[in-house]
Coordinates of C-alpha atoms in Angstrom, one line a residue:
X1061 CA 123.5 98.9 111.8
X1062 CA 122.9 95.3 110.8
X1063 CA 122.8 96.5 107.2
X1064 CA 124.1 99.6 105.4
X1065 CA 121.1 101.4 106.7
X1066 CA 119.3 101.6 110.0
X1067 CA 116.5 99.0 109.8
X1068 CA 113.3 99.0 111.8
X1069 CA 114.2 95.5 113.1
X1070 CA 117.5 96.7 114.5
X1071 CA 115.8 99.7 116.1
X1072 CA 113.0 97.7 117.7
X1073 CA 115.5 95.2 119.1
X1074 CA 117.6 98.0 120.6
X1075 CA 114.4 99.7 122.0
X1076 CA 112.5 96.6 123.3
X1077 CA 115.3 94.0 123.6
X1078 CA 113.5 91.4 121.6
X1079 CA 111.5 90.7 118.5
X1080 CA 108.0 92.2 118.5
X1081 CA 104.9 92.0 116.4
X1082 CA 103.4 95.0 114.7
X1083 CA 99.7 94.1 114.6
X1084 CA 97.6 95.8 111.8
X1085 CA 94.1 96.9 112.7
X1086 CA 91.3 98.5 110.7
X1087 CA 89.5 100.6 113.3
X1088 CA 86.7 101.8 110.9
X1089 CA 88.0 105.3 110.2
X1090 CA 87.5 107.1 106.9
X1091 CA 89.6 109.8 105.1
X1092 CA 88.8 113.5 104.8
X1093 CA 89.5 113.5 101.1
X1094 CA 87.1 110.6 100.6
X1095 CA 84.1 111.7 102.7
X1096 CA 84.0 115.3 101.5
X1097 CA 85.6 117.0 104.5
X1098 CA 88.4 118.3 102.3
X1099 CA 87.8 116.5 99.0
X1100 CA 86.0 113.6 97.3
X1101 CA 87.3 110.3 95.8
X1102 CA 90.4 109.9 97.9
X1103 CA 94.0 109.9 96.6
X1104 CA 94.2 108.8 93.0
X1105 CA 96.4 105.8 93.9
X1106 CA 94.2 104.5 96.7
X1107 CA 91.8 101.6 96.3
X1108 CA 88.4 101.3 97.8
X1109 CA 89.8 99.3 100.7
X1110 CA 92.7 101.7 101.4
X1111 CA 95.9 100.2 102.8
X1112 CA 94.3 97.4 104.8
X1113 CA 94.3 94.7 102.1
X1114 CA 96.6 92.5 104.1
X1115 CA 94.6 92.7 107.4
X1116 CA 93.3 89.2 108.3
X1117 CA 89.8 90.2 109.4
X1118 CA 89.2 93.9 108.8
X1119 CA 85.4 93.7 109.3
X1120 CA 85.7 92.0 112.7
X1121 CA 85.5 93.9 116.0
X1122 CA 88.7 95.6 116.9
X1123 CA 89.6 93.3 119.8
X1124 CA 88.9 90.2 117.7
X1125 CA 91.1 91.6 114.9
X1126 CA 93.9 91.9 117.4
X1127 CA 93.8 88.3 118.5
X1128 CA 93.2 86.9 115.0
X1129 CA 96.3 88.8 113.8
X1130 CA 98.6 87.6 116.5
X1131 CA 97.3 84.0 116.2
X1132 CA 98.3 84.2 112.5
X1133 CA 101.7 85.7 113.3
X1134 CA 102.4 83.1 116.0
X1135 CA 102.3 80.5 113.3
X1136 CA 105.7 81.8 112.2
X1137 CA 107.1 83.2 115.5
X1138 CA 105.5 81.4 118.4
X1139 CA 108.0 83.0 120.9
X1140 CA 106.9 86.6 120.4
X1141 CA 104.9 88.1 123.3
X1142 CA 105.1 91.8 122.8
X1143 CA 103.0 93.8 120.4
X1144 CA 102.6 97.2 118.8
X1145 CA 99.1 97.9 117.7
X1146 CA 99.2 99.4 114.2
X1147 CA 96.0 101.4 113.3
X1148 CA 96.8 101.2 109.6
X1149 CA 93.8 101.6 107.3
X1150 CA 92.7 105.0 106.1
X1151 CA 93.1 108.0 108.5
X1152 CA 93.1 106.9 112.1
X1153 CA 92.7 110.3 113.8
X1154 CA 89.8 111.4 111.5
X1155 CA 87.1 111.5 114.2
X1156 CA 86.3 113.3 117.4
X1157 CA 88.8 112.5 120.1
X1158 CA 86.3 110.7 122.3
X1159 CA 85.6 108.2 119.4
X1160 CA 89.3 107.8 118.7
X1161 CA 89.9 107.1 122.4
X1162 CA 87.1 104.5 122.5
X1163 CA 88.4 102.7 119.5
X1164 CA 92.0 102.7 120.5
X1165 CA 91.4 101.5 124.0
X1166 CA 89.7 98.3 122.6
X1167 CA 93.2 97.0 121.6
X1168 CA 95.9 98.9 123.4
X1169 CA 95.0 97.5 126.8
X1170 CA 95.4 93.9 125.8
X1171 CA 98.2 91.8 127.5
X1172 CA 101.6 92.3 125.8
X1173 CA 100.8 95.6 124.1
X1174 CA 103.7 98.0 124.5
X1175 CA 102.9 100.6 122.0
X1176 CA 100.8 102.0 119.2
X1177 CA 101.5 103.1 115.6
X1178 CA 98.9 105.4 114.1
X1179 CA 98.6 106.0 110.4
X1180 CA 97.1 109.4 109.7
X1181 CA 97.4 112.7 107.7
X1182 CA 98.7 116.1 108.7
X1183 CA 95.2 117.7 108.4
X1184 CA 93.6 115.3 111.0
X1185 CA 95.5 116.2 114.1
X1186 CA 93.7 118.9 116.1
X1187 CA 95.1 120.0 119.4
X1188 CA 92.8 117.8 121.5
X1189 CA 93.8 114.7 119.5
X1190 CA 97.5 115.5 119.9
X1191 CA 96.8 116.0 123.7
X1192 CA 95.4 112.4 123.8
X1193 CA 98.4 111.0 121.9
X1194 CA 100.7 112.8 124.4
X1195 CA 98.8 111.2 127.2
X1196 CA 99.2 107.8 125.6
X1197 CA 102.9 108.4 125.1
X1198 CA 103.3 108.5 128.9
X1199 CA 101.8 105.0 129.1
X1200 CA 103.4 103.3 126.1
X1201 CA 105.5 103.8 122.9
X1202 CA 103.6 106.1 120.5
X1203 CA 104.5 106.5 116.8
X1204 CA 102.5 108.8 114.5
X1205 CA 102.9 107.7 110.8
X1206 CA 102.3 110.8 108.8
X1207 CA 101.3 110.4 105.1
X1208 CA 103.1 113.0 103.1
X1209 CA 103.8 111.1 99.8
X1210 CA 105.3 114.2 98.1
X1211 CA 106.6 117.7 98.9
X1212 CA 105.6 119.1 95.5
X1213 CA 102.3 121.0 95.4
X1214 CA 101.7 120.2 91.7
X1215 CA 102.1 116.5 92.4
X1216 CA 99.9 116.7 95.5
X1217 CA 97.1 118.4 93.5
X1218 CA 97.5 115.8 90.7
X1219 CA 97.0 112.9 93.1
X1220 CA 94.2 114.7 95.1
X1221 CA 96.2 114.7 98.3
X1222 CA 94.2 117.8 99.5
X1223 CA 96.8 119.1 102.0
X1224 CA 100.0 121.2 101.6
X1225 CA 103.6 120.5 102.4
X1226 CA 103.5 123.6 104.6
X1227 CA 100.7 122.0 106.7
X1228 CA 102.8 118.9 107.1
X1229 CA 105.8 121.0 108.4
X1230 CA 103.5 122.8 110.9
X1231 CA 102.0 119.5 112.1
X1232 CA 105.4 117.9 112.7
X1233 CA 106.3 120.9 114.9
X1234 CA 103.1 120.6 116.9
X1235 CA 103.6 116.9 117.5
X1236 CA 107.2 117.4 118.5
X1237 CA 106.2 119.6 121.4
X1238 CA 105.8 116.2 123.0
X1239 CA 109.2 114.5 122.6
X1240 CA 107.9 111.0 123.5
X1241 CA 105.8 111.0 120.3
X1242 CA 107.9 109.6 117.4
X1243 CA 107.1 110.6 113.8
X1244 CA 107.5 108.5 110.8
X1245 CA 106.9 110.1 107.4
X1246 CA 105.6 108.3 104.3
X1247 CA 106.8 109.2 100.8
X1248 CA 106.0 107.5 97.5
X1249 CA 108.5 107.0 94.7
X1250 CA 107.1 107.0 91.1
X1251 CA 104.2 109.4 91.4
X1252 CA 103.1 111.0 88.0
X1253 CA 105.5 113.6 86.7
X1254 CA 108.2 113.2 89.3
X1255 CA 111.7 112.6 88.1
X1256 CA 114.4 110.7 90.1
X1257 CA 115.9 114.1 91.1
X1258 CA 112.5 115.2 92.5
X1259 CA 112.1 111.9 94.5
X1260 CA 115.5 112.5 96.1
X1261 CA 114.6 116.1 96.8
X1262 CA 111.4 114.9 98.5
X1263 CA 113.5 112.9 101.0
X1264 CA 116.0 115.8 101.5
X1265 CA 113.2 118.2 102.4
X1266 CA 111.5 115.6 104.6
X1267 CA 114.6 114.8 106.7
X1268 CA 116.3 118.1 106.8
X1269 CA 113.4 120.5 107.2
X1270 CA 111.6 118.4 109.9
X1271 CA 112.3 116.7 113.2
X1272 CA 111.3 113.2 112.3
X1273 CA 112.5 109.9 113.7
X1274 CA 111.7 107.5 110.9
X1275 CA 110.8 107.3 107.2
X1276 CA 108.8 104.9 105.0
X1277 CA 109.7 104.9 101.3
X1278 CA 107.1 103.2 99.1
X1279 CA 107.0 102.2 95.5
X1280 CA 104.0 103.4 93.7
X1281 CA 101.7 100.4 93.0
X1282 CA 99.3 100.9 90.2
X1283 CA 96.2 99.1 91.4
X1284 CA 92.9 98.2 89.7
X1285 CA 89.8 100.3 90.5
X1286 CA 91.9 103.5 91.2
X1287 CA 91.6 106.9 89.6
X1288 CA 95.3 106.7 88.7
X1289 CA 94.6 104.1 86.1
X1290 CA 93.5 106.9 83.8
X1291 CA 96.9 108.7 84.2
X1292 CA 98.6 105.4 83.2
X1293 CA 96.4 104.7 80.2
X1294 CA 96.6 108.4 79.0
X1295 CA 100.4 108.4 79.2
X1296 CA 100.9 110.7 82.2
X1297 CA 102.4 107.9 84.4
X1298 CA 105.4 105.8 83.7
X1299 CA 106.0 102.9 86.0
X1300 CA 109.5 102.5 87.3
X1301 CA 111.8 99.6 86.5
X1302 CA 113.4 97.7 89.3
X1303 CA 116.8 99.1 88.3
X1304 CA 115.5 102.6 88.4
X1305 CA 113.8 102.1 91.7
X1306 CA 116.9 100.6 93.3
X1307 CA 119.1 103.5 92.2
X1308 CA 116.6 106.0 93.5
X1309 CA 116.4 104.3 96.9
X1310 CA 120.2 104.1 97.2
X1311 CA 120.5 107.8 96.3
X1312 CA 117.8 108.6 99.0
X1313 CA 119.5 106.5 101.7
X1314 CA 122.8 108.4 101.1
X1315 CA 121.2 111.7 102.2
X1316 CA 119.2 110.4 105.2
X1317 CA 120.9 111.1 108.5
X1318 CA 122.1 107.8 110.1
X1319 CA 120.0 108.2 113.2
X1320 CA 116.7 108.1 111.3
X1321 CA 115.1 104.7 111.2
X1322 CA 114.2 103.2 107.8
X1323 CA 110.8 101.7 108.4
X1324 CA 110.3 100.6 104.8
X1325 CA 112.0 100.6 101.4
X1326 CA 109.3 99.1 99.3
X1327 CA 105.7 98.0 99.8
X1328 CA 103.3 95.2 99.5
X1329 CA 100.4 94.9 97.0
X1330 CA 97.8 92.1 96.5
X1331 CA 98.7 90.3 93.3
X1332 CA 95.1 90.1 92.1
X1333 CA 94.8 93.9 92.3
X1334 CA 98.2 94.9 90.9
X1335 CA 98.6 96.4 87.4
X1336 CA 102.3 97.1 87.9
X1337 CA 105.2 97.1 88.4
X1338 CA 104.9 93.3 88.6
X1339 CA 108.5 93.0 89.7
X1340 CA 107.5 94.5 93.0
X1341 CA 105.8 91.3 94.0
X1342 CA 109.2 89.7 94.6
X1343 CA 109.9 91.9 97.7
X1344 CA 112.9 90.1 98.9
X1345 CA 114.6 90.3 95.5
X1346 CA 114.0 94.1 95.6
X1347 CA 115.5 94.4 99.1
X1348 CA 118.5 92.2 98.2
X1349 CA 119.1 94.3 95.1
X1350 CA 119.2 97.4 97.2
X1351 CA 121.7 95.7 99.5
X1352 CA 123.9 94.7 96.5
X1353 CA 123.8 98.2 95.0
X1354 CA 124.8 99.8 98.3
X1355 CA 127.7 97.3 98.6
X1356 CA 128.7 98.0 95.0
X1357 CA 128.8 101.7 95.7
X1358 CA 130.6 101.1 99.0
X1359 CA 127.8 103.3 100.3
X1360 CA 125.8 103.6 103.5
X1361 CA 123.0 105.7 105.0
X1362 CA 124.0 109.3 105.4
X1363 CA 127.3 109.0 103.6
X1364 CA 126.8 111.9 101.3
X1365 CA 126.0 114.1 104.4
X1366 CA 129.4 113.1 105.9
X1367 CA 131.2 113.9 102.7
X1368 CA 129.6 117.3 102.5
X1369 CA 130.5 118.1 106.1
X1370 CA 134.1 117.2 105.4
X1371 CA 134.3 119.2 102.2

């Protein structure tokens, strides 16, 4: 590890031997709990534009998005020539497999593309779609990013997630029938009604009950024009302080097996849409605070698991 936890940058350098770009794409998919397939209105924390607020040109054709994104990134890192296409916004397997294939192939065959990351939900991976992803995994590196957010059914219902933890567990097992498909699970810290202990338990269940290869830990961002604003204004949601968040993250890292890649420890939110926590806008200060707390504890990823094994 180049830190006290297994960073995504370290993993990608080990895997690919050099720095790469993860190129975010909006491929025009919707979500099943927005379009009425399983629910209406979407998750209560989700904005109208979903998670694609930072995509350079989300309305452009897919191939054009790809090149505009890498042109933008080359402004900082001109030497990078390998790319992972990240189908990021909304649910990127929520369509018939022939449409999924047609949209993916517009980007993944471009020069330098060595893999694909696919943001999706456990309820949008029928067998025929998994078969296509298995086929892709024989051609390139494939990562499925599964939105879970919480393992607690009460929280899931409160945020209108519209799928169960049991379905997530089942979907992970179905994906792992194809060992070349890697799974990254997403969890959100700070959801309404969840205590610090519950947030740590979310991670414990996620990494011990399931064969996953990576994890993304997000801070809940309260955004304008979301249904969650009502929870906040009616007192059902308390935003975490930076100190609380750092402590929770460090507690979570200590129970994550050291082979699991930490893809994210916080998140990004557009300043003009963010209600809070405003401290989250200083992302590097948050990450540096996590590093300092791990040092102060003389702690590292998975250390509690090792202590339990020795007891």
